[in-house]
Amino acid sequence: MITAEVVMGKKTGFIFLITLILGAILVAVFRYYPHHDEASTRQINAIAQPNANTLLNFTPHVSNVPRPAESFEFPIALGETGPVTNLYSGPNQYPFFCMTQESELGQPLVDNQQGLGIPIYNGEQVIGYSKDCSLPSQLLYFTLIEQDGNFSAVRLDEEAARSHHSSPLFRVEQGTINRFIYTLVMPISRQEVGNRQGQSQWNKKLIYQFNGGSGIGYRQGRQKATRVMTRQAQQLLDGYAVISSSGNKTSYTYNMLLAEDTARRVKRQFVSLYGEPLYTVGIGGSGGGLAQYLIGQNSQGILDGLIPLYSYPDMITQTTYALDCDLLNNYFTFRADNPKAWRDWERRRLIEGLNAINEFPQKAGFLQPLNQLMAGFAPSFPDGNSECINGYFGLSAFINNPRQGFLRPFFSDEVIAQTHWSYWQDLKHIFGTDEQGFGQSTWDNVGVQYGLNALREGHISFEEFIHINHHIGGWKPQSEMRQEEIALPLGTRIPIWLTLWGNHNITKASDGPASRHSGSIPAMEQAYRSGQVFIGKVDLPIIDARHYLENELDMHHMSASFYSRVRIAQHKGHSDNHVIWVAHKNHNPTTKAFAAMDDWLLAMRQNPQLSAAAAKPVSIQDTCFNEDGSIYATGSRVFDGQWNDKPQGQCQSRFPMFSTSRIQAGGGWGGDLFKCTLVSVDTAIEKGWYLPFNAHAHMDTLKATFPDGVCDYSGRDLGRPSDL
C-alpha cells in the first residue's frame, strides 16, 4: 500500500534532485554566459556634463512657487528641434539613452563628435554622436481601423491621406521637447492634409495622455504614435485631440518636476498651433495616474480635470511599503524559525497587508528552491503567491540598489561603473547626496512593529511577532550594496535570480537584532517641498477609476485610491471633488469616465465661480460596476469600511480591499508617513498596544528587539516640514 507519506517523501526527493541539477546548471551558466548581446553596439560611450539649470526654491511648497517665464519661442517650426534644456526642473541627466529608433522615428541628430551619447550611422560609418537625442518636428498621417472591438492605427503617406475617404483621418506631429519625444494627434479632414493648423474635426477638448511603469531615469523613452492613438482611439473618434510625451511615462522618470516641466511645454506647443482648448483632461494608469495627482497638486494651467486609472497617490510613499516586500519575502524564505507556518499564504497576508492566496501559481516559483539550496536550506516549492511577489518582484533591486541598473545593456561597462542607478539617484538634485555621492533615500523602518495588528488580533503568537521583528532587518546603506546575481541564458525577458529577494543587501541579526534602515530627514523634507509627495492639495475634478484586480494579485491594489482620498480629506477637510469608481475586471469604465468628466468640466466652465466640489453634477458619485457595465451600487457610503472606521458599504463588500505592511504595523490609511515618532517600549506597554497579551512578560525581548523604541503613529511625521 502506498501511503500519502511515502508519496510525499518521493515527491520531496524528486524535487530536491531536480533542484540540485537545475541549480548546478544555472550557476555554471551564470558564471560563463556572456552578459551583453548585440545591443551593446548602441551603448553610450561617455557621460556628458550636466547643464547648470537653476533649481526652483521649494520653500515652503513648490505649488506656491511661480514658474519662470518661457525662454523658448513656440511653436517649434517644422524641421526644427525643440528645447534641449528644461525650463525649471533641474540639470539635464547624463547618461541619457536615445530611443528614437525604438519609436520608429529613425536616428536622432548628431550633436557632438566627442563620443558622448549613442553613435549615429550613415550606412556602416559613424558620422557623430547624439547625447541629447533631438529630432526635427515632423507631420505624419494615420487612420484608425476597428476589428472585433480592437483598434489599430495605420500610417498613410501624404498622397494616400489626401485621397482618403472611408475612415477617420488624423494628423500626428512628433519631435522632441526637453529631450523627450512629444506627440500631438489632431482629427482632420482630408482637405486639411498638408495644413499644419487645420482643425475642422476637433471638438475643442484636449486630452493629455500619461503612462506608467517603474523608472529610474537615464532614458529618453519610447513613444510610438500608433500606441498613443490606440490608447485613446474612442476619444479621437469622438473628436478630442490627444497630446503626450515619453517624458510623461514613469517608466523613464519619476521626477515629477521634470514631468510637469515637459507637460507644460508640450501643451504650449499645442496651444501655440491650435489655440486654447475648452479644457484639458488628464488620463493614464498606474504611474500615469499618480503623475496627474502630483501635476494637479503642484501646478496650474496644465490640467483642468483628472482621470487617474488604477493609480497611487505618488511613487515615493509607495516605496515605503513596497520595499518592505522583499524584506518579508526574505524572512519567510530564509529566516523564519518555523518556515512551515508561513507556507500558509493567507497568514503572510496578515503581515504584508497586500493580498496573498494559497495555491496561486508563481511564474518563477523554481527560484525559491534554487536559492534555498544555494543558501544551504532544504528546498521547497511555493504553494501559493502574494502581491508582494506577483506585483513587486525585482522592484527593490531596480529602484533601491544603486549597483543594479538595467538588465538590457544600454550603456558601456565604463559608464555603468561610473553611475549610481536608483530612484534616489534620479532625484539626487532634489534629495541631495551622501558623502559617497549616492542619492539620499527617504525609506525608513526604524521602530516599525511588523505584524502588530496580527498580534493584537491573535493571529500570530508573541514569539512569532518578536522573531519577525528581530530578524527582518533593513536595507543596507547604498554604499554597501552589491549588484544582484542574475543569469540571462534565455535573455532579459526571463532573468534567473541567484540572489532572491536581494538577501545579500539586507542586514542580518548577530549579537542583537538585524539593524533597521534610517532614512534621510533632509531628503524627506525635500520630497515634500518639491511636490514628490501627494499631500491632498488639489481642487480639480477627479474620477479615480480602476478595475478590481485583487484576485489577480496585481500590484494595482484598490486601497491606493483611498490613500489619496484620506490625504485630500486631511488637507481640505473634505474630499467632495474626488470620486472613486471600481469595476469588475471585464468592464472598462473609461468611456463613461470621459463622459462624466465632460459634464463636470463644462459645468465648471459655465459657472466659474464654483469650486470643483460645488460644480460636480449629482449623477457623479462613488460607484462600483458589474461585469456587464451595470451599476452594482452608487452613493456616498458604498465604499465605507475599515479605512474610515465605518460599517462596510455595498461596494466594499462586493470588492473587498486589503492594506499594506505599514498599516498592519499600526500605521494610518493615508500612508504618507516617512519616519515615525518613537516611544519607549515601556510607554507602548502602558498605552496597551500589545493587549490582550501580557507584554510585561516579554519586556526584555521587546526592548532587545526595539532598542531605539517603537513607532507611535499618532505622532507627526518627522520627515514632514513643520510648515506644511
Short mmCIF file of C-alpha atoms in Angstrom, two decimals, residues 58-500:
data_model
loop_
_atom_site.label_atom_id
_atom_site.label_comp_id
_atom_site.label_asym_id
_atom_site.label_seq_id
_atom_site.Cartn_x
_atom_site.Cartn_y
_atom_site.Cartn_z
CA PHE A 58 10.86 74.84 -2.91
CA THR A 59 10.10 76.68 0.33
CA PRO A 60 7.52 76.06 1.67
CA HIS A 61 5.95 74.02 -1.17
CA VAL A 62 6.50 74.03 -4.91
CA SER A 63 2.81 74.77 -5.54
CA ASN A 64 3.40 78.24 -4.10
CA VAL A 65 6.45 78.99 -6.24
CA PRO A 66 5.91 80.93 -9.51
CA ARG A 67 7.30 79.17 -12.57
CA PRO A 68 9.80 81.16 -14.64
CA ALA A 69 8.74 82.78 -17.92
CA GLU A 70 9.15 80.62 -21.01
CA SER A 71 12.51 81.16 -22.69
CA PHE A 72 11.87 79.13 -25.85
CA GLU A 73 9.83 80.52 -28.73
CA PHE A 74 6.91 78.21 -29.53
CA PRO A 75 5.72 76.75 -31.81
CA ILE A 76 8.66 74.69 -32.92
CA ALA A 77 8.95 75.12 -36.67
CA LEU A 78 8.61 72.01 -38.80
CA GLY A 79 12.04 70.60 -39.46
CA GLU A 80 13.43 72.29 -36.36
CA THR A 81 14.08 70.86 -32.88
CA GLY A 82 12.52 71.71 -29.56
CA PRO A 83 14.30 72.84 -26.39
CA VAL A 84 17.02 70.53 -25.08
CA THR A 85 17.33 72.10 -21.62
CA ASN A 86 14.23 72.01 -19.44
CA LEU A 87 12.93 75.28 -18.07
CA TYR A 88 12.99 74.79 -14.30
CA SER A 89 13.25 71.17 -13.18
CA GLY A 90 16.99 70.78 -12.69
CA PRO A 91 20.09 69.84 -14.67
CA ASN A 92 19.96 67.50 -17.64
CA GLN A 93 20.69 63.97 -16.54
CA TYR A 94 23.51 62.01 -18.17
CA PRO A 95 23.99 59.31 -19.32
CA PHE A 96 20.83 59.55 -21.43
CA PHE A 97 19.97 56.78 -23.85
CA CYS A 98 18.24 57.83 -27.09
CA MET A 99 15.19 55.77 -28.12
CA THR A 100 14.04 57.48 -31.31
CA GLN A 101 14.65 54.33 -33.34
CA GLU A 102 12.57 52.25 -30.92
CA SER A 103 9.86 54.88 -31.51
CA GLU A 104 10.01 54.28 -35.28
CA LEU A 105 11.34 57.80 -35.91
CA GLY A 106 14.83 56.99 -37.13
CA GLN A 107 18.15 58.11 -35.69
CA PRO A 108 18.44 61.31 -33.65
CA LEU A 109 20.50 64.25 -34.86
CA VAL A 110 24.26 64.40 -34.38
CA ASP A 111 25.13 66.92 -31.67
CA ASN A 112 28.81 66.15 -30.91
CA GLN A 113 31.96 64.46 -32.14
CA GLN A 114 33.38 63.68 -28.69
CA GLY A 115 31.87 60.21 -28.32
CA LEU A 116 29.12 61.46 -25.99
CA GLY A 117 25.90 59.50 -26.33
CA ILE A 118 24.97 56.95 -28.96
CA PRO A 119 26.75 56.62 -32.32
CA ILE A 120 24.90 57.88 -35.41
CA TYR A 121 25.48 55.99 -38.63
CA ASN A 122 25.46 56.68 -42.33
CA GLY A 123 25.40 53.13 -43.56
CA GLU A 124 28.14 51.45 -41.56
CA GLN A 125 30.10 54.67 -40.96
CA VAL A 126 29.81 56.55 -37.66
CA ILE A 127 29.27 60.21 -38.54
CA GLY A 128 28.94 61.55 -34.99
CA TYR A 129 27.15 61.08 -31.71
CA SER A 130 23.93 62.17 -30.06
CA LYS A 131 23.81 62.86 -26.34
CA ASP A 132 20.53 64.83 -26.29
CA CYS A 133 18.52 62.75 -28.76
CA SER A 134 16.93 65.64 -30.67
CA LEU A 135 14.63 65.09 -33.65
CA PRO A 136 13.25 67.62 -36.13
CA SER A 137 9.50 68.14 -35.77
CA GLN A 138 7.55 66.34 -38.50
CA LEU A 139 3.99 65.61 -39.62
CA LEU A 140 2.59 62.13 -40.18
CA TYR A 141 -0.87 60.88 -41.13
CA PHE A 142 -2.83 57.95 -39.74
CA THR A 143 -6.23 56.36 -39.78
CA LEU A 144 -7.90 54.15 -37.16
CA ILE A 145 -9.30 50.76 -38.09
CA GLU A 146 -11.55 48.73 -35.77
CA GLN A 147 -11.77 44.97 -35.87
CA ASP A 148 -13.52 42.81 -33.27
CA GLY A 149 -13.60 45.72 -30.84
CA ASN A 150 -9.87 46.44 -31.11
CA PHE A 151 -8.35 49.45 -32.83
CA SER A 152 -5.19 49.66 -34.87
CA ALA A 153 -3.56 52.85 -36.18
CA VAL A 154 -2.37 52.63 -39.78
CA ARG A 155 0.07 55.14 -41.22
CA LEU A 156 -0.66 56.79 -44.57
CA ASP A 157 1.67 58.72 -46.80
CA GLU A 158 0.59 62.24 -47.70
CA GLU A 159 -0.80 61.26 -51.10
CA ALA A 160 -2.87 58.43 -49.61
CA ALA A 161 -4.10 60.75 -46.87
CA ARG A 162 -5.28 63.32 -49.43
CA SER A 163 -7.34 60.71 -51.23
CA HIS A 164 -8.59 59.01 -48.07
CA HIS A 165 -12.41 58.74 -47.93
CA SER A 166 -13.74 55.88 -45.86
CA SER A 167 -12.07 56.06 -42.44
CA PRO A 168 -11.30 58.86 -39.99
CA LEU A 169 -8.09 60.76 -40.57
CA PHE A 170 -5.57 62.11 -38.07
CA ARG A 171 -2.55 64.37 -38.36
CA VAL A 172 0.26 63.48 -35.98
CA GLU A 173 3.12 65.78 -35.11
CA GLN A 174 6.20 64.37 -33.43
CA GLY A 175 9.51 65.84 -32.34
CA THR A 176 11.46 66.41 -29.13
CA ILE A 177 10.90 68.75 -26.18
CA ASN A 178 13.15 68.59 -23.11
CA ARG A 179 14.93 65.71 -24.93
CA PHE A 180 11.77 63.56 -24.74
CA ILE A 181 9.60 62.58 -27.71
CA TYR A 182 6.34 64.53 -27.91
CA THR A 183 3.22 63.61 -29.90
CA LEU A 184 0.24 65.76 -30.94
CA VAL A 185 -2.74 63.99 -32.53
CA MET A 186 -5.45 66.06 -34.25
CA PRO A 187 -8.54 64.72 -36.06
CA ILE A 188 -8.74 66.33 -39.51
CA SER A 189 -10.50 66.17 -42.85
CA ARG A 190 -8.66 65.06 -45.98
CA GLN A 191 -8.84 68.65 -47.24
CA GLU A 192 -6.56 69.62 -44.36
CA VAL A 193 -3.71 67.30 -45.32
CA GLY A 194 -0.62 69.47 -45.67
CA ASN A 195 -2.12 72.21 -43.49
CA ARG A 196 -0.34 72.03 -40.15
CA GLN A 197 -3.03 74.02 -38.33
CA GLY A 198 -6.18 72.50 -39.81
CA GLN A 199 -8.60 71.52 -37.06
CA SER A 200 -12.11 71.31 -38.51
CA GLN A 201 -12.84 67.93 -36.90
CA TRP A 202 -11.65 68.91 -33.42
CA ASN A 203 -14.28 69.27 -30.66
CA LYS A 204 -12.05 71.84 -28.86
CA LYS A 205 -11.39 69.44 -25.99
CA LEU A 206 -7.88 68.21 -25.20
CA ILE A 207 -6.61 65.03 -23.56
CA TYR A 208 -3.14 64.80 -22.04
CA GLN A 209 -2.14 61.16 -22.02
CA PHE A 210 0.14 59.96 -19.21
CA ASN A 211 1.63 56.47 -18.95
CA GLY A 212 3.05 54.33 -16.17
CA GLY A 213 5.84 51.92 -15.33
CA SER A 214 8.78 51.91 -12.93
CA GLY A 215 11.64 54.17 -13.96
CA ILE A 216 14.97 55.43 -12.67
CA GLY A 217 15.77 57.92 -15.42
CA TYR A 218 18.69 57.82 -17.87
CA ARG A 219 16.49 57.09 -20.92
CA GLN A 220 14.64 59.20 -23.45
CA GLY A 221 11.89 56.64 -23.58
CA ARG A 222 9.91 55.12 -26.39
CA GLN A 223 6.77 56.74 -27.78
CA LYS A 224 5.11 55.34 -30.86
CA ALA A 225 2.35 57.40 -32.45
CA THR A 226 0.33 54.23 -33.02
CA ARG A 227 0.35 53.45 -29.30
CA VAL A 228 -0.73 56.95 -28.30
CA MET A 229 -3.61 56.72 -30.76
CA THR A 230 -4.88 53.26 -29.90
CA ARG A 231 -4.89 54.06 -26.19
CA GLN A 232 -7.35 56.90 -26.85
CA ALA A 233 -8.96 55.58 -30.03
CA GLN A 234 -12.55 56.15 -28.93
CA GLN A 235 -11.84 59.67 -27.74
CA LEU A 236 -10.09 60.53 -31.02
CA LEU A 237 -13.14 59.25 -32.90
CA ASP A 238 -15.27 61.45 -30.65
CA GLY A 239 -13.31 64.49 -31.79
CA TYR A 240 -10.82 65.00 -28.95
CA ALA A 241 -7.24 65.99 -29.66
CA VAL A 242 -4.60 63.99 -27.75
CA ILE A 243 -1.10 65.01 -26.70
CA SER A 244 1.61 63.12 -24.85
CA SER A 245 5.35 62.78 -24.25
CA SER A 246 7.74 59.99 -23.35
CA GLY A 247 8.74 62.32 -20.51
CA ASN A 248 5.29 61.72 -19.06
CA LYS A 249 5.72 57.98 -18.83
CA THR A 250 7.03 56.95 -15.42
CA SER A 251 8.92 54.03 -16.97
CA TYR A 252 11.51 56.68 -17.81
CA THR A 253 11.47 59.01 -14.80
CA TYR A 254 9.63 59.68 -11.56
CA ASN A 255 10.98 63.22 -11.39
CA MET A 256 7.61 64.93 -11.19
CA LEU A 257 9.09 68.40 -11.66
CA LEU A 258 10.59 67.26 -14.96
CA ALA A 259 7.28 65.61 -15.87
CA GLU A 260 5.46 68.87 -15.15
CA ASP A 261 8.02 71.00 -16.97
CA THR A 262 7.69 68.73 -20.01
CA ALA A 263 3.89 68.56 -19.95
CA ARG A 264 3.67 72.35 -19.72
CA ARG A 265 5.86 72.78 -22.79
CA VAL A 266 4.10 70.07 -24.82
CA LYS A 267 0.79 71.76 -24.10
CA ARG A 268 2.34 75.13 -25.02
CA GLN A 269 3.36 73.67 -28.38
CA PHE A 270 -0.22 72.53 -28.94
CA VAL A 271 -1.82 75.82 -27.86
CA SER A 272 0.61 77.88 -29.97
CA LEU A 273 -0.67 75.99 -33.02
CA TYR A 274 -4.36 75.50 -32.28
CA GLY A 275 -5.36 77.94 -29.54
CA GLU A 276 -6.68 77.27 -26.06
CA PRO A 277 -8.93 74.22 -25.68
CA LEU A 278 -12.21 74.32 -23.76
CA TYR A 279 -10.42 72.20 -21.18
CA THR A 280 -7.55 69.73 -20.77
CA VAL A 281 -8.25 66.43 -19.03
CA GLY A 282 -5.54 64.00 -17.94
CA ILE A 283 -5.77 60.26 -18.47
CA GLY A 284 -3.35 57.48 -17.58
CA GLY A 285 -2.90 54.44 -15.44
CA SER A 286 -0.61 53.44 -12.57
CA GLY A 287 2.33 55.87 -12.71
CA GLY A 288 0.31 57.80 -15.27
CA GLY A 289 -2.35 58.24 -12.61
CA LEU A 290 -0.08 59.42 -9.82
CA ALA A 291 1.56 61.87 -12.24
CA GLN A 292 -1.84 63.51 -12.65
CA TYR A 293 -2.31 63.75 -8.90
CA LEU A 294 1.07 65.46 -8.48
CA ILE A 295 0.88 67.77 -11.50
CA GLY A 296 -2.66 68.71 -10.48
CA GLN A 297 -1.43 69.45 -6.97
CA ASN A 298 1.81 71.24 -7.79
CA SER A 299 0.89 73.42 -10.75
CA GLN A 300 -1.74 75.41 -12.58
CA GLY A 301 -2.51 75.80 -16.25
CA ILE A 302 -1.78 72.25 -17.40
CA LEU A 303 -4.72 70.08 -16.31
CA ASP A 304 -8.35 71.01 -15.61
CA GLY A 305 -9.58 67.54 -14.67
CA LEU A 306 -8.00 64.20 -13.73
CA ILE A 307 -8.90 60.62 -14.65
CA PRO A 308 -6.23 58.57 -12.85
CA LEU A 309 -6.61 54.85 -13.56
CA TYR A 310 -5.54 52.15 -11.07
CA SER A 311 -3.27 54.77 -9.56
CA TYR A 312 -1.30 55.51 -6.41
CA PRO A 313 -1.04 58.90 -4.67
CA ASP A 314 2.68 59.09 -5.57
CA MET A 315 5.70 56.86 -6.06
CA ILE A 316 7.78 57.84 -3.07
CA THR A 317 5.27 56.88 -0.38
CA GLN A 318 4.53 53.69 -2.29
CA THR A 319 8.17 52.70 -1.79
CA THR A 320 7.55 52.77 1.97
CA TYR A 321 5.64 49.50 1.90
CA ALA A 322 6.85 48.20 -1.49
CA LEU A 323 10.42 47.98 -0.18
CA ASP A 324 9.11 46.01 2.80
CA CYS A 325 8.02 43.25 0.43
CA ASP A 326 11.44 41.75 -0.19
CA LEU A 327 12.37 42.08 3.48
CA LEU A 328 9.33 39.97 4.34
CA ASN A 329 9.86 37.55 1.43
CA ASN A 330 13.44 37.10 2.61
CA TYR A 331 12.28 36.46 6.16
CA PHE A 332 9.64 33.89 5.20
CA THR A 333 12.01 32.10 2.79
CA PHE A 334 15.32 32.12 4.68
CA ARG A 335 14.98 33.42 8.24
CA ALA A 336 11.76 32.18 9.83
CA ASP A 337 12.29 29.79 12.74
CA ASN A 338 9.27 27.77 11.57
CA PRO A 339 9.10 28.11 7.76
CA LYS A 340 6.16 25.71 7.51
CA ALA A 341 3.99 28.16 9.43
CA TRP A 342 4.45 30.69 6.63
CA ARG A 343 3.60 28.30 3.82
CA ASP A 344 0.04 29.34 4.58
CA TRP A 345 -0.01 32.39 2.35
CA GLU A 346 -3.09 33.83 3.99
CA ARG A 347 -1.06 34.08 7.20
CA ARG A 348 1.56 36.05 5.27
CA ARG A 349 -1.19 38.46 4.24
CA LEU A 350 -1.68 39.33 7.91
CA ILE A 351 1.88 40.68 7.99
CA GLU A 352 2.28 42.01 4.45
CA GLY A 353 -1.17 43.59 4.26
CA LEU A 354 -1.26 43.09 0.48
CA ASN A 355 -3.26 40.15 -0.75
CA ALA A 356 -1.84 36.61 -0.75
CA ILE A 357 -3.56 33.44 -1.95
CA ASN A 358 -2.85 29.78 -1.26
CA GLU A 359 -2.27 27.58 -4.34
CA PHE A 360 -1.93 30.60 -6.61
CA PRO A 361 0.91 29.74 -9.06
CA GLN A 362 4.16 31.69 -9.27
CA LYS A 363 5.67 32.33 -12.69
CA ALA A 364 9.18 31.82 -11.37
CA GLY A 365 8.45 29.63 -8.38
CA PHE A 366 11.51 27.47 -9.12
CA LEU A 367 13.70 30.35 -7.93
CA GLN A 368 12.73 29.67 -4.31
CA PRO A 369 14.10 26.08 -4.04
CA LEU A 370 17.09 27.02 -6.19
CA ASN A 371 18.05 29.87 -3.87
CA GLN A 372 17.26 27.88 -0.73
CA LEU A 373 19.55 25.14 -1.99
CA MET A 374 22.35 27.60 -2.74
CA ALA A 375 21.95 29.06 0.75
CA GLY A 376 22.17 25.64 2.41
CA PHE A 377 18.45 25.18 3.16
CA ALA A 378 16.22 22.25 2.29
CA PRO A 379 14.40 23.35 -0.88
CA SER A 380 10.64 23.76 -1.06
CA PHE A 381 8.44 24.87 -3.92
CA PRO A 382 5.97 27.65 -3.05
CA ASP A 383 2.36 26.51 -3.00
CA GLY A 384 0.91 29.99 -3.09
CA ASN A 385 1.64 33.53 -4.12
CA SER A 386 1.32 37.11 -2.92
CA GLU A 387 1.03 40.57 -4.42
CA CYS A 388 4.44 41.25 -2.88
CA ILE A 389 5.86 38.65 -5.28
CA ASN A 390 3.44 38.74 -8.19
CA GLY A 391 3.37 42.52 -8.32
CA TYR A 392 6.62 43.81 -6.84
CA PHE A 393 9.23 41.20 -7.73
CA GLY A 394 12.52 42.93 -8.54
CA LEU A 395 11.39 46.40 -7.53
CA SER A 396 13.81 46.65 -4.60
CA ALA A 397 16.77 45.90 -6.87
CA PHE A 398 15.67 48.21 -9.64
CA ILE A 399 14.76 51.34 -7.68
CA ASN A 400 16.74 50.93 -4.46
CA ASN A 401 20.05 49.29 -5.42
CA PRO A 402 22.48 51.79 -6.99
CA ARG A 403 24.65 48.95 -8.28
CA GLN A 404 21.91 47.29 -10.31
CA GLY A 405 20.88 49.36 -13.30
CA PHE A 406 19.20 47.84 -16.35
CA LEU A 407 19.15 44.23 -17.47
CA ARG A 408 19.34 45.34 -21.09
CA PRO A 409 22.86 46.59 -21.96
CA PHE A 410 22.05 50.20 -22.83
CA PHE A 411 25.40 51.51 -21.60
CA SER A 412 29.07 50.64 -21.83
CA ASP A 413 30.81 48.97 -18.89
CA GLU A 414 32.72 52.17 -18.17
CA VAL A 415 29.53 54.23 -17.91
CA ILE A 416 27.83 51.55 -15.82
CA ALA A 417 30.70 51.65 -13.33
CA GLN A 418 30.55 55.46 -13.07
CA THR A 419 26.79 55.71 -12.49
CA HIS A 420 24.70 55.08 -9.40
CA TRP A 421 21.45 53.53 -10.67
CA SER A 422 18.42 54.09 -8.45
CA TYR A 423 15.22 56.02 -7.96
CA TRP A 424 17.05 58.07 -5.34
CA GLN A 425 19.80 58.94 -7.81
CA ASP A 426 17.25 60.02 -10.41
CA LEU A 427 16.18 62.70 -7.91
CA LYS A 428 19.56 63.47 -6.35
CA HIS A 429 19.34 67.17 -7.33
CA ILE A 430 16.26 67.30 -5.05
CA PHE A 431 17.07 64.79 -2.30
CA GLY A 432 20.79 65.52 -2.13
CA THR A 433 23.67 63.06 -1.98
CA ASP A 434 25.68 61.45 0.79
CA GLU A 435 29.48 61.55 1.23
CA GLN A 436 29.97 58.84 -1.41
CA GLY A 437 27.75 60.61 -3.96
CA PHE A 438 24.75 58.30 -3.60
CA GLY A 439 21.28 59.88 -3.79
CA GLN A 440 19.75 60.21 -0.34
CA SER A 441 16.99 57.72 0.45
CA THR A 442 13.74 58.54 2.23
CA TRP A 443 12.99 54.90 3.11
CA ASP A 444 12.96 54.20 6.84
CA ASN A 445 11.80 51.29 9.02
CA VAL A 446 13.26 52.17 12.42
CA GLY A 447 10.73 51.25 15.10
CA VAL A 448 8.25 49.61 12.73
CA GLN A 449 6.50 46.74 14.50
CA TYR A 450 5.76 44.39 11.62
CA GLY A 451 2.64 42.31 12.25
CA LEU A 452 1.41 44.36 15.23
CA ASN A 453 -2.23 44.19 14.12
CA ALA A 454 -1.98 40.41 13.60
CA LEU A 455 -0.59 40.11 17.12
CA ARG A 456 -3.38 42.21 18.64
CA GLU A 457 -5.99 40.16 16.80
CA GLY A 458 -4.50 36.88 17.99
CA HIS A 459 -3.44 35.61 14.57
CA ILE A 460 0.24 35.24 15.50
CA SER A 461 1.93 34.46 18.78
CA PHE A 462 4.11 36.88 20.69
CA GLU A 463 7.08 34.65 19.92
CA GLU A 464 6.37 34.91 16.19
CA PHE A 465 5.96 38.68 16.46
CA ILE A 466 9.32 39.01 18.20
CA HIS A 467 11.09 36.68 15.80
CA ILE A 468 9.86 38.58 12.72
CA ASN A 469 10.93 41.93 14.08
CA HIS A 470 14.24 40.64 15.44
CA HIS A 471 15.32 39.15 12.11
CA ILE A 472 13.61 41.16 9.36
CA GLY A 473 16.33 43.82 9.30
CA GLY A 474 16.53 46.64 6.81
CA TRP A 475 18.22 47.63 3.57
CA LYS A 476 21.95 48.16 3.86
CA PRO A 477 23.41 51.61 3.15
CA GLN A 478 23.69 52.16 -0.59
CA SER A 479 27.49 52.25 -0.44
CA GLU A 480 27.45 48.66 0.89
CA MET A 481 25.01 47.23 -1.66
CA ARG A 482 26.10 44.80 -4.34
CA GLN A 483 24.59 44.04 -7.71
CA GLU A 484 22.13 41.17 -7.93
CA GLU A 485 23.47 37.92 -9.33
CA ILE A 486 21.25 37.28 -12.34
CA ALA A 487 21.73 34.74 -15.13
CA LEU A 488 20.33 35.53 -18.58
CA PRO A 489 20.57 32.28 -20.58
CA LEU A 490 17.12 32.94 -22.05
CA GLY A 491 17.52 36.70 -22.49
CA THR A 492 16.45 39.68 -20.43
CA ARG A 493 12.78 38.73 -20.53
CA ILE A 494 13.42 35.66 -18.35
CA PRO A 495 16.10 36.64 -15.82
CA ILE A 496 17.12 33.94 -13.35
CA TRP A 497 17.84 35.49 -9.95
CA LEU A 498 20.52 33.80 -7.87
CA THR A 499 20.21 36.33 -5.03
CA LEU A 500 16.49 36.04 -4.37
#
